[in-house]
């Protein structure tokens, strides 16, 4: 019982519903046994007899606990996962869920609509996989290469397959890990996704002092309604619920989310443009740059271009020297907090990572952008000197 009811956690979950959906429109309950336990309310119009479905939000003890809950709610599922994705999600699938729980996964380029379409077609046409749930996992922007997936296009594609196969019991769920794009930047549920997930440890909390993950489901899609009907049970049964204190700290962080993210995004764009014009920098990954492959998609899908960026130096040695030479910017693996962090991403990822060894990832904080640029400029100059001297 203590897992199922806590007013502070409930307030956070209700707040996340409002952030993700705003003045959400709620649809009639699907006539399906999978949705019978979904939270429903009678219409406020007394003349309407139909029941309406509310979205569900569930707060967990960490982002990875939230990730696990998605897969536990889809037993023995197949997962399509981005080829550039947070390594923790991939490691969970590879080391635990695949070996011990019969969950298969396939890495694909989720920015390639034809690749997703072909994988869905193969899943449905193969009798050995058709009965298994299919989870399409999107991460936009991706970690760390900032690939931007067209969420609406993918969700429209899934809807097309659902309509074509409505006589069969086909289960497809679209989940967007939007940790890098909090609700003031992107609202995946409004783009047609079944569920959106955040590691609230990052931008939502915003002060690097909590561990928390949150999932919110759509009330307007079959996959969202189905997931919402089982998610609270998974949350309470596995016991990985967010603590009341962490929920309270996250609510505190949400009060300044908009203004924090606005400044971080503005500074990130300024830093990305500086790096993009520096001769010692080989490549910059940031959706706000016109040179970014999915810049036009980002303009449609994102209110701001995000506070995360990555860039590549000519060599790994150069990247390591730069990371070791910053002063104002701190070396660290987390993101979304008030302080600017830099890290050599490949060093903390598995050996088979796709992340270039020469890449550095930056989480832009609230410091003055010009001060951050000066710090990077001096670190690049010192790294150039060290490498040339050696």
mmCIF file of C-alpha atoms in Angstrom:
data_model
loop_
_atom_site.group_PDB
_atom_site.id
_atom_site.type_symbol
_atom_site.label_atom_id
_atom_site.label_comp_id
_atom_site.label_asym_id
_atom_site.label_seq_id
_atom_site.Cartn_x
_atom_site.Cartn_y
_atom_site.Cartn_z
ATOM 1 C CA UNK A 1 0.000 0.000 0.000
ATOM 2 C CA UNK A 2 2.766 2.490 0.770
ATOM 3 C CA UNK A 3 4.050 2.068 -2.810
ATOM 4 C CA UNK A 4 0.640 2.790 -4.329
ATOM 5 C CA UNK A 5 -0.228 6.026 -2.596
ATOM 6 C CA UNK A 6 1.889 9.028 -1.774
ATOM 7 C CA UNK A 7 0.506 12.549 -2.239
ATOM 8 C CA UNK A 8 3.816 14.149 -3.205
ATOM 9 C CA UNK A 9 4.591 11.553 -5.849
ATOM 10 C CA UNK A 10 0.994 11.761 -7.103
ATOM 11 C CA UNK A 11 1.327 15.549 -7.416
ATOM 12 C CA UNK A 12 4.484 15.116 -9.491
ATOM 13 C CA UNK A 13 2.784 12.565 -11.747
ATOM 14 C CA UNK A 14 -0.242 14.820 -12.244
ATOM 15 C CA UNK A 15 2.070 17.739 -13.004
ATOM 16 C CA UNK A 16 3.900 15.707 -15.641
ATOM 17 C CA UNK A 17 0.581 14.931 -17.359
ATOM 18 C CA UNK A 18 -0.134 18.648 -17.608
ATOM 19 C CA UNK A 19 3.383 19.369 -18.897
ATOM 20 C CA UNK A 20 3.261 16.652 -21.542
ATOM 21 C CA UNK A 21 -0.304 17.191 -22.729
ATOM 22 C CA UNK A 22 -1.395 20.625 -21.554
ATOM 23 C CA UNK A 23 -5.155 20.902 -22.006
ATOM 24 C CA UNK A 24 -5.260 17.343 -23.197
ATOM 25 C CA UNK A 25 -8.139 15.904 -25.151
ATOM 26 C CA UNK A 26 -9.235 12.554 -23.822
ATOM 27 C CA UNK A 27 -10.744 9.879 -25.982
ATOM 28 C CA UNK A 28 -13.464 7.311 -25.430
ATOM 29 C CA UNK A 29 -12.331 4.090 -23.763
ATOM 30 C CA UNK A 30 -11.293 1.425 -26.243
ATOM 31 C CA UNK A 31 -13.452 -1.676 -25.978
ATOM 32 C CA UNK A 32 -10.560 -3.897 -25.034
ATOM 33 C CA UNK A 33 -9.844 -6.020 -21.991
ATOM 34 C CA UNK A 34 -6.354 -4.535 -21.968
ATOM 35 C CA UNK A 35 -7.796 -1.146 -21.069
ATOM 36 C CA UNK A 36 -10.358 -2.238 -18.471
ATOM 37 C CA UNK A 37 -8.165 -1.267 -15.523
ATOM 38 C CA UNK A 38 -7.263 2.131 -16.958
ATOM 39 C CA UNK A 39 -8.227 5.119 -14.852
ATOM 40 C CA UNK A 40 -11.489 6.482 -16.236
ATOM 41 C CA UNK A 41 -13.749 9.381 -15.368
ATOM 42 C CA UNK A 42 -17.299 10.089 -16.413
ATOM 43 C CA UNK A 43 -17.715 12.984 -18.786
ATOM 44 C CA UNK A 44 -18.329 16.345 -17.166
ATOM 45 C CA UNK A 45 -21.262 16.714 -19.546
ATOM 46 C CA UNK A 46 -24.202 14.913 -17.883
ATOM 47 C CA UNK A 47 -25.735 14.240 -21.293
ATOM 48 C CA UNK A 48 -22.750 12.121 -22.288
ATOM 49 C CA UNK A 49 -22.859 8.544 -21.097
ATOM 50 C CA UNK A 50 -19.526 7.366 -22.433
ATOM 51 C CA UNK A 51 -16.493 7.096 -20.213
ATOM 52 C CA UNK A 52 -13.267 8.825 -21.010
ATOM 53 C CA UNK A 53 -9.699 7.655 -20.546
ATOM 54 C CA UNK A 54 -7.172 9.706 -18.643
ATOM 55 C CA UNK A 55 -3.439 9.642 -19.307
ATOM 56 C CA UNK A 56 -1.272 7.880 -16.763
ATOM 57 C CA UNK A 57 2.028 9.066 -15.344
ATOM 58 C CA UNK A 58 4.277 6.972 -13.114
ATOM 59 C CA UNK A 59 7.366 8.188 -11.257
ATOM 60 C CA UNK A 60 10.184 5.720 -10.581
ATOM 61 C CA UNK A 61 13.312 5.669 -8.450
ATOM 62 C CA UNK A 62 15.578 6.297 -11.450
ATOM 63 C CA UNK A 63 15.512 6.719 -15.187
ATOM 64 C CA UNK A 64 16.739 3.159 -15.656
ATOM 65 C CA UNK A 65 13.956 1.844 -13.417
ATOM 66 C CA UNK A 66 11.511 3.599 -15.716
ATOM 67 C CA UNK A 67 13.185 2.021 -18.754
ATOM 68 C CA UNK A 68 12.887 -1.432 -17.187
ATOM 69 C CA UNK A 69 9.210 -0.827 -16.399
ATOM 70 C CA UNK A 70 8.434 -0.266 -20.078
ATOM 71 C CA UNK A 71 9.909 -3.637 -20.988
ATOM 72 C CA UNK A 72 8.357 -5.437 -18.016
ATOM 73 C CA UNK A 73 4.989 -4.117 -19.169
ATOM 74 C CA UNK A 74 5.659 -5.735 -22.564
ATOM 75 C CA UNK A 75 6.802 -9.282 -21.675
ATOM 76 C CA UNK A 76 8.936 -11.136 -24.229
ATOM 77 C CA UNK A 77 8.755 -8.156 -26.549
ATOM 78 C CA UNK A 78 10.971 -7.289 -29.479
ATOM 79 C CA UNK A 79 12.592 -3.855 -29.306
ATOM 80 C CA UNK A 80 13.745 -1.638 -32.154
ATOM 81 C CA UNK A 81 16.345 0.634 -30.613
ATOM 82 C CA UNK A 82 18.327 3.501 -32.169
ATOM 83 C CA UNK A 83 21.853 2.762 -33.332
ATOM 84 C CA UNK A 84 22.875 5.887 -31.406
ATOM 85 C CA UNK A 85 21.288 5.566 -28.007
ATOM 86 C CA UNK A 86 22.026 6.041 -24.324
ATOM 87 C CA UNK A 87 24.311 3.117 -23.521
ATOM 88 C CA UNK A 88 22.491 2.352 -20.263
ATOM 89 C CA UNK A 89 19.362 1.363 -22.180
ATOM 90 C CA UNK A 90 21.329 -0.827 -24.562
ATOM 91 C CA UNK A 91 23.289 -2.419 -21.706
ATOM 92 C CA UNK A 92 20.084 -3.211 -19.800
ATOM 93 C CA UNK A 93 18.656 -4.950 -22.854
ATOM 94 C CA UNK A 94 21.879 -6.801 -23.652
ATOM 95 C CA UNK A 95 23.056 -7.835 -20.189
ATOM 96 C CA UNK A 96 19.775 -8.514 -18.385
ATOM 97 C CA UNK A 97 16.580 -8.517 -20.413
ATOM 98 C CA UNK A 98 17.854 -10.385 -23.454
ATOM 99 C CA UNK A 99 19.791 -13.107 -21.639
ATOM 100 C CA UNK A 100 17.394 -13.658 -18.748
ATOM 101 C CA UNK A 101 13.943 -12.482 -19.829
ATOM 102 C CA UNK A 102 13.616 -13.368 -23.509
ATOM 103 C CA UNK A 103 13.482 -9.795 -24.797
ATOM 104 C CA UNK A 104 15.134 -9.364 -28.192
ATOM 105 C CA UNK A 105 16.386 -6.087 -29.595
ATOM 106 C CA UNK A 106 17.575 -4.794 -32.940
ATOM 107 C CA UNK A 107 19.578 -1.619 -33.505
ATOM 108 C CA UNK A 108 18.414 0.525 -36.411
ATOM 109 C CA UNK A 109 18.789 4.067 -37.691
ATOM 110 C CA UNK A 110 15.510 5.576 -36.481
ATOM 111 C CA UNK A 111 16.049 8.620 -38.707
ATOM 112 C CA UNK A 112 15.565 6.267 -41.675
ATOM 113 C CA UNK A 113 11.813 5.831 -42.144
ATOM 114 C CA UNK A 114 12.261 3.024 -44.672
ATOM 115 C CA UNK A 115 14.342 0.999 -42.189
ATOM 116 C CA UNK A 116 11.632 1.256 -39.520
ATOM 117 C CA UNK A 117 8.933 0.401 -42.042
ATOM 118 C CA UNK A 118 10.779 -2.719 -43.158
ATOM 119 C CA UNK A 119 11.380 -3.897 -39.578
ATOM 120 C CA UNK A 120 7.683 -3.512 -38.712
ATOM 121 C CA UNK A 121 6.663 -5.307 -41.902
ATOM 122 C CA UNK A 122 8.999 -8.209 -41.139
ATOM 123 C CA UNK A 123 7.756 -8.409 -37.539
ATOM 124 C CA UNK A 124 4.123 -8.611 -38.610
ATOM 125 C CA UNK A 125 4.640 -10.980 -41.535
ATOM 126 C CA UNK A 126 6.682 -13.487 -39.517
ATOM 127 C CA UNK A 127 4.391 -15.869 -37.611
ATOM 128 C CA UNK A 128 7.113 -16.498 -35.030
ATOM 129 C CA UNK A 129 7.210 -12.815 -34.008
ATOM 130 C CA UNK A 130 3.726 -11.505 -34.895
ATOM 131 C CA UNK A 131 2.198 -12.423 -31.532
ATOM 132 C CA UNK A 132 4.998 -10.754 -29.577
ATOM 133 C CA UNK A 133 4.753 -7.090 -28.548
ATOM 134 C CA UNK A 134 6.929 -4.751 -30.604
ATOM 135 C CA UNK A 135 8.396 -1.718 -28.829
ATOM 136 C CA UNK A 136 9.776 1.031 -31.041
ATOM 137 C CA UNK A 137 12.197 2.990 -28.875
ATOM 138 C CA UNK A 138 13.009 6.505 -30.035
ATOM 139 C CA UNK A 139 15.539 8.904 -28.584
ATOM 140 C CA UNK A 140 15.457 12.429 -29.948
ATOM 141 C CA UNK A 141 17.917 14.062 -29.860
ATOM 142 C CA UNK A 142 20.073 10.968 -29.525
ATOM 143 C CA UNK A 143 22.904 10.482 -27.079
ATOM 144 C CA UNK A 144 25.577 11.547 -27.945
ATOM 145 C CA UNK A 145 25.361 12.299 -31.706
ATOM 146 C CA UNK A 146 22.195 14.440 -31.406
ATOM 147 C CA UNK A 147 20.337 12.653 -34.204
ATOM 148 C CA UNK A 148 16.786 13.950 -34.474
ATOM 149 C CA UNK A 149 14.095 11.388 -35.288
ATOM 150 C CA UNK A 150 10.872 12.615 -36.889
ATOM 151 C CA UNK A 151 8.569 11.415 -34.103
ATOM 152 C CA UNK A 152 5.317 12.251 -35.869
ATOM 153 C CA UNK A 153 6.359 10.461 -39.045
ATOM 154 C CA UNK A 154 7.294 7.295 -37.137
ATOM 155 C CA UNK A 155 4.042 7.365 -35.148
ATOM 156 C CA UNK A 156 2.001 7.898 -38.324
ATOM 157 C CA UNK A 157 3.776 4.896 -39.819
ATOM 158 C CA UNK A 158 2.855 2.767 -36.808
ATOM 159 C CA UNK A 159 -0.770 3.915 -37.058
ATOM 160 C CA UNK A 160 -0.823 2.844 -40.691
ATOM 161 C CA UNK A 161 0.297 -0.683 -39.771
ATOM 162 C CA UNK A 162 -2.262 -0.817 -36.955
ATOM 163 C CA UNK A 163 -5.086 0.068 -39.334
ATOM 164 C CA UNK A 164 -3.955 -2.433 -41.945
ATOM 165 C CA UNK A 165 -3.790 -5.206 -39.357
ATOM 166 C CA UNK A 166 -6.754 -4.301 -37.170
ATOM 167 C CA UNK A 167 -8.153 -7.829 -37.489
ATOM 168 C CA UNK A 168 -5.053 -9.258 -35.877
ATOM 169 C CA UNK A 169 -3.914 -8.776 -32.289
ATOM 170 C CA UNK A 170 -0.852 -6.711 -33.198
ATOM 171 C CA UNK A 171 0.830 -4.892 -30.309
ATOM 172 C CA UNK A 172 3.129 -2.015 -31.278
ATOM 173 C CA UNK A 173 4.173 0.608 -28.733
ATOM 174 C CA UNK A 174 6.114 3.770 -29.540
ATOM 175 C CA UNK A 175 8.180 5.091 -26.646
ATOM 176 C CA UNK A 176 10.213 8.299 -26.783
ATOM 177 C CA UNK A 177 13.087 8.849 -24.380
ATOM 178 C CA UNK A 178 12.885 12.636 -24.341
ATOM 179 C CA UNK A 179 15.398 13.222 -21.558
ATOM 180 C CA UNK A 180 17.386 15.609 -23.767
ATOM 181 C CA UNK A 181 14.227 17.448 -24.846
ATOM 182 C CA UNK A 182 12.014 18.184 -21.818
ATOM 183 C CA UNK A 183 8.379 19.235 -22.346
ATOM 184 C CA UNK A 184 9.249 22.896 -22.941
ATOM 185 C CA UNK A 185 11.190 21.707 -26.016
ATOM 186 C CA UNK A 186 9.310 18.658 -27.321
ATOM 187 C CA UNK A 187 6.027 16.981 -26.376
ATOM 188 C CA UNK A 188 6.108 13.533 -28.005
ATOM 189 C CA UNK A 189 2.577 12.582 -26.900
ATOM 190 C CA UNK A 190 1.227 15.480 -28.932
ATOM 191 C CA UNK A 191 3.127 14.089 -31.919
ATOM 192 C CA UNK A 192 1.393 10.703 -31.633
ATOM 193 C CA UNK A 193 3.736 8.708 -29.378
ATOM 194 C CA UNK A 194 2.234 6.129 -27.013
ATOM 195 C CA UNK A 195 4.534 7.034 -24.132
ATOM 196 C CA UNK A 196 7.248 9.494 -23.204
ATOM 197 C CA UNK A 197 10.022 8.790 -20.716
ATOM 198 C CA UNK A 198 12.370 11.140 -18.885
ATOM 199 C CA UNK A 199 15.305 10.586 -16.639
ATOM 200 C CA UNK A 200 14.101 13.338 -14.324
ATOM 201 C CA UNK A 201 17.519 13.190 -12.692
ATOM 202 C CA UNK A 202 18.560 15.485 -15.525
ATOM 203 C CA UNK A 203 16.617 18.520 -16.804
ATOM 204 C CA UNK A 204 13.366 18.060 -14.883
ATOM 205 C CA UNK A 205 15.125 18.045 -11.506
ATOM 206 C CA UNK A 206 17.736 20.396 -12.881
ATOM 207 C CA UNK A 207 20.030 20.624 -9.857
ATOM 208 C CA UNK A 208 21.961 17.323 -9.941
ATOM 209 C CA UNK A 209 20.553 16.248 -6.572
ATOM 210 C CA UNK A 210 17.896 13.622 -7.311
ATOM 211 C CA UNK A 211 17.477 10.176 -8.859
ATOM 212 C CA UNK A 212 14.121 9.849 -10.587
ATOM 213 C CA UNK A 213 12.475 8.614 -13.780
ATOM 214 C CA UNK A 214 8.991 9.268 -15.081
ATOM 215 C CA UNK A 215 6.784 7.755 -17.794
ATOM 216 C CA UNK A 216 3.616 9.376 -19.124
ATOM 217 C CA UNK A 217 1.213 7.574 -21.465
ATOM 218 C CA UNK A 218 -1.114 8.905 -24.127
ATOM 219 C CA UNK A 219 -4.884 8.706 -23.642
ATOM 220 C CA UNK A 220 -5.436 8.887 -27.402
ATOM 221 C CA UNK A 221 -3.531 5.931 -28.838
ATOM 222 C CA UNK A 222 -4.128 2.171 -28.473
ATOM 223 C CA UNK A 223 -0.557 1.603 -27.355
ATOM 224 C CA UNK A 224 -0.734 4.416 -24.820
ATOM 225 C CA UNK A 225 -4.017 3.194 -23.345
ATOM 226 C CA UNK A 226 -2.763 -0.375 -23.132
ATOM 227 C CA UNK A 227 0.518 0.621 -21.481
ATOM 228 C CA UNK A 228 -1.299 2.979 -19.115
ATOM 229 C CA UNK A 229 -3.549 0.144 -17.973
ATOM 230 C CA UNK A 230 -0.627 -1.914 -16.655
ATOM 231 C CA UNK A 231 2.005 0.682 -15.787
ATOM 232 C CA UNK A 232 0.746 1.522 -12.259
ATOM 233 C CA UNK A 233 0.715 -2.187 -11.406
ATOM 234 C CA UNK A 234 4.277 -2.615 -12.650
ATOM 235 C CA UNK A 235 5.333 0.491 -10.731
ATOM 236 C CA UNK A 236 3.897 -0.627 -7.404
ATOM 237 C CA UNK A 237 4.730 -4.330 -7.799
ATOM 238 C CA UNK A 238 8.437 -3.943 -8.504
ATOM 239 C CA UNK A 239 8.719 -1.300 -5.784
ATOM 240 C CA UNK A 240 11.013 1.012 -7.748
ATOM 241 C CA UNK A 241 8.916 4.061 -6.925
ATOM 242 C CA UNK A 242 10.226 7.598 -6.619
ATOM 243 C CA UNK A 243 10.757 8.647 -3.021
ATOM 244 C CA UNK A 244 8.538 11.465 -1.719
ATOM 245 C CA UNK A 245 11.567 13.679 -1.108
ATOM 246 C CA UNK A 246 12.944 13.197 -4.624
ATOM 247 C CA UNK A 247 9.452 13.859 -6.000
ATOM 248 C CA UNK A 248 9.331 17.096 -3.986
ATOM 249 C CA UNK A 249 12.771 18.135 -5.253
ATOM 250 C CA UNK A 250 11.682 17.427 -8.818
ATOM 251 C CA UNK A 251 8.575 19.573 -8.344
ATOM 252 C CA UNK A 252 10.878 22.335 -7.109
ATOM 253 C CA UNK A 253 13.004 21.928 -10.241
ATOM 254 C CA UNK A 254 9.987 22.064 -12.555
ATOM 255 C CA UNK A 255 9.187 25.558 -11.296
ATOM 256 C CA UNK A 256 12.280 26.897 -13.062
ATOM 257 C CA UNK A 257 12.421 24.401 -15.941
ATOM 258 C CA UNK A 258 11.374 26.839 -18.662
ATOM 259 C CA UNK A 259 13.748 29.641 -17.775
ATOM 260 C CA UNK A 260 16.662 27.267 -17.122
ATOM 261 C CA UNK A 261 16.260 25.425 -20.404
ATOM 262 C CA UNK A 262 15.804 28.629 -22.384
ATOM 263 C CA UNK A 263 19.160 29.951 -21.165
ATOM 264 C CA UNK A 264 20.892 26.595 -21.635
ATOM 265 C CA UNK A 265 19.621 26.312 -25.208
ATOM 266 C CA UNK A 266 20.616 29.877 -26.065
ATOM 267 C CA UNK A 267 24.127 29.310 -24.698
ATOM 268 C CA UNK A 268 24.425 25.903 -26.399
ATOM 269 C CA UNK A 269 23.681 27.424 -29.807
ATOM 270 C CA UNK A 270 26.269 30.140 -29.241
ATOM 271 C CA UNK A 271 28.886 27.572 -28.175
ATOM 272 C CA UNK A 272 28.046 25.270 -31.094
ATOM 273 C CA UNK A 273 28.497 28.119 -33.574
ATOM 274 C CA UNK A 274 31.853 29.000 -31.981
ATOM 275 C CA UNK A 275 33.069 25.403 -32.186
ATOM 276 C CA UNK A 276 31.754 24.993 -35.724
ATOM 277 C CA UNK A 277 33.925 27.907 -36.845
ATOM 278 C CA UNK A 278 37.087 26.819 -35.008
ATOM 279 C CA UNK A 279 39.730 25.251 -37.284
ATOM 280 C CA UNK A 280 40.834 22.707 -34.673
ATOM 281 C CA UNK A 281 37.337 21.228 -34.328
ATOM 282 C CA UNK A 282 36.574 18.509 -36.858
ATOM 283 C CA UNK A 283 32.789 18.268 -36.459
ATOM 284 C CA UNK A 284 29.992 19.644 -34.298
ATOM 285 C CA UNK A 285 26.764 17.777 -33.518
ATOM 286 C CA UNK A 286 23.958 20.176 -32.598
ATOM 287 C CA UNK A 287 20.419 20.315 -34.052
ATOM 288 C CA UNK A 288 20.442 24.111 -34.083
ATOM 289 C CA UNK A 289 23.191 24.290 -36.692
ATOM 290 C CA UNK A 290 22.008 24.546 -40.284
ATOM 291 C CA UNK A 291 24.627 21.933 -41.169
ATOM 292 C CA UNK A 292 22.945 19.328 -38.935
ATOM 293 C CA UNK A 293 21.404 16.543 -41.086
ATOM 294 C CA UNK A 294 18.024 16.805 -39.343
ATOM 295 C CA UNK A 295 17.990 20.577 -38.775
ATOM 296 C CA UNK A 296 14.691 21.054 -40.616
ATOM 297 C CA UNK A 297 13.034 18.287 -38.583
ATOM 298 C CA UNK A 298 14.344 19.876 -35.394
ATOM 299 C CA UNK A 299 12.855 23.229 -36.428
ATOM 300 C CA UNK A 300 9.416 21.603 -36.764
ATOM 301 C CA UNK A 301 9.607 19.331 -33.747
ATOM 302 C CA UNK A 302 11.527 21.319 -31.154
ATOM 303 C CA UNK A 303 10.612 24.672 -29.649
ATOM 304 C CA UNK A 304 14.314 25.107 -28.808
ATOM 305 C CA UNK A 305 17.333 23.130 -29.997
ATOM 306 C CA UNK A 306 18.436 21.777 -26.633
ATOM 307 C CA UNK A 307 21.190 22.326 -24.122
ATOM 308 C CA UNK A 308 23.250 19.298 -25.187
ATOM 309 C CA UNK A 309 25.893 19.201 -27.902
ATOM 310 C CA UNK A 310 28.879 17.109 -28.875
ATOM 311 C CA UNK A 311 31.895 17.769 -31.034
ATOM 312 C CA UNK A 312 34.800 15.856 -32.478
ATOM 313 C CA UNK A 313 38.461 16.775 -32.476
ATOM 314 C CA UNK A 314 40.975 15.445 -34.998
ATOM 315 C CA UNK A 315 42.265 12.752 -32.623
ATOM 316 C CA UNK A 316 41.381 11.117 -29.324
ATOM 317 C CA UNK A 317 44.549 12.537 -27.749
ATOM 318 C CA UNK A 318 43.437 16.025 -28.716
ATOM 319 C CA UNK A 319 40.000 15.435 -27.241
ATOM 320 C CA UNK A 320 41.432 14.126 -23.974
ATOM 321 C CA UNK A 321 43.846 17.045 -23.708
ATOM 322 C CA UNK A 322 41.012 19.503 -24.253
ATOM 323 C CA UNK A 323 38.772 17.852 -21.658
ATOM 324 C CA UNK A 324 41.620 17.950 -19.169
ATOM 325 C CA UNK A 325 42.336 21.609 -19.853
ATOM 326 C CA UNK A 326 39.019 23.270 -19.060
ATOM 327 C CA UNK A 327 38.688 25.194 -15.804
ATOM 328 C CA UNK A 328 35.196 26.679 -15.552
ATOM 329 C CA UNK A 329 33.643 23.653 -17.246
ATOM 330 C CA UNK A 330 33.743 20.524 -15.098
ATOM 331 C CA UNK A 331 34.380 16.953 -16.209
ATOM 332 C CA UNK A 332 31.375 14.797 -15.429
ATOM 333 C CA UNK A 333 28.996 12.224 -16.867
ATOM 334 C CA UNK A 334 25.607 13.642 -15.918
ATOM 335 C CA UNK A 335 23.673 16.395 -17.688
ATOM 336 C CA UNK A 336 20.852 18.900 -17.395
ATOM 337 C CA UNK A 337 22.081 20.607 -14.231
ATOM 338 C CA UNK A 338 23.078 24.186 -13.509
ATOM 339 C CA UNK A 339 26.782 23.543 -14.124
ATOM 340 C CA UNK A 340 28.377 22.950 -17.527
ATOM 341 C CA UNK A 341 29.902 19.480 -17.873
ATOM 342 C CA UNK A 342 32.187 17.931 -20.465
ATOM 343 C CA UNK A 343 33.096 14.293 -20.907
ATOM 344 C CA UNK A 344 34.944 11.930 -23.218
ATOM 345 C CA UNK A 345 31.868 9.854 -23.917
ATOM 346 C CA UNK A 346 33.474 6.731 -25.389
ATOM 347 C CA UNK A 347 35.480 6.200 -22.194
ATOM 348 C CA UNK A 348 32.382 5.294 -20.191
ATOM 349 C CA UNK A 349 30.576 3.320 -22.884
ATOM 350 C CA UNK A 350 31.088 -0.372 -23.779
ATOM 351 C CA UNK A 351 34.002 -1.297 -26.024
ATOM 352 C CA UNK A 352 31.710 -1.887 -29.004
ATOM 353 C CA UNK A 353 30.256 1.636 -28.834
ATOM 354 C CA UNK A 354 29.582 3.576 -32.041
ATOM 355 C CA UNK A 355 30.673 6.802 -30.357
ATOM 356 C CA UNK A 356 33.818 8.230 -32.008
ATOM 357 C CA UNK A 357 36.870 8.146 -29.768
ATOM 358 C CA UNK A 358 37.571 11.774 -30.633
ATOM 359 C CA UNK A 359 34.146 12.985 -29.433
ATOM 360 C CA UNK A 360 33.437 15.159 -26.409
ATOM 361 C CA UNK A 361 29.905 15.670 -25.049
ATOM 362 C CA UNK A 362 28.886 18.932 -23.403
ATOM 363 C CA UNK A 363 25.929 19.628 -21.143
ATOM 364 C CA UNK A 364 25.569 23.402 -21.093
ATOM 365 C CA UNK A 365 24.697 24.935 -17.744
ATOM 366 C CA UNK A 366 23.691 28.399 -16.570
ATOM 367 C CA UNK A 367 27.080 30.104 -16.664
ATOM 368 C CA UNK A 368 27.640 33.030 -18.999
ATOM 369 C CA UNK A 369 28.061 31.737 -22.561
ATOM 370 C CA UNK A 370 31.018 34.008 -23.284
ATOM 371 C CA UNK A 371 32.840 32.700 -20.209
ATOM 372 C CA UNK A 372 32.246 29.124 -21.372
ATOM 373 C CA UNK A 373 33.519 29.939 -24.859
ATOM 374 C CA UNK A 374 36.640 31.551 -23.428
ATOM 375 C CA UNK A 375 37.234 28.441 -21.305
ATOM 376 C CA UNK A 376 36.909 26.199 -24.359
ATOM 377 C CA UNK A 377 39.100 28.477 -26.477
ATOM 378 C CA UNK A 378 41.946 28.418 -23.963
ATOM 379 C CA UNK A 379 41.604 24.641 -23.541
ATOM 380 C CA UNK A 380 41.778 24.123 -27.314
ATOM 381 C CA UNK A 381 44.847 26.342 -27.599
ATOM 382 C CA UNK A 382 46.575 24.507 -24.747
ATOM 383 C CA UNK A 383 45.619 21.120 -26.229
ATOM 384 C CA UNK A 384 47.026 22.197 -29.607
ATOM 385 C CA UNK A 385 50.287 23.219 -27.932
ATOM 386 C CA UNK A 386 50.564 19.979 -25.927
ATOM 387 C CA UNK A 387 49.875 17.717 -28.913
ATOM 388 C CA UNK A 388 52.298 19.572 -31.198
ATOM 389 C CA UNK A 389 55.015 19.572 -28.527
ATOM 390 C CA UNK A 390 54.620 15.830 -27.931
#
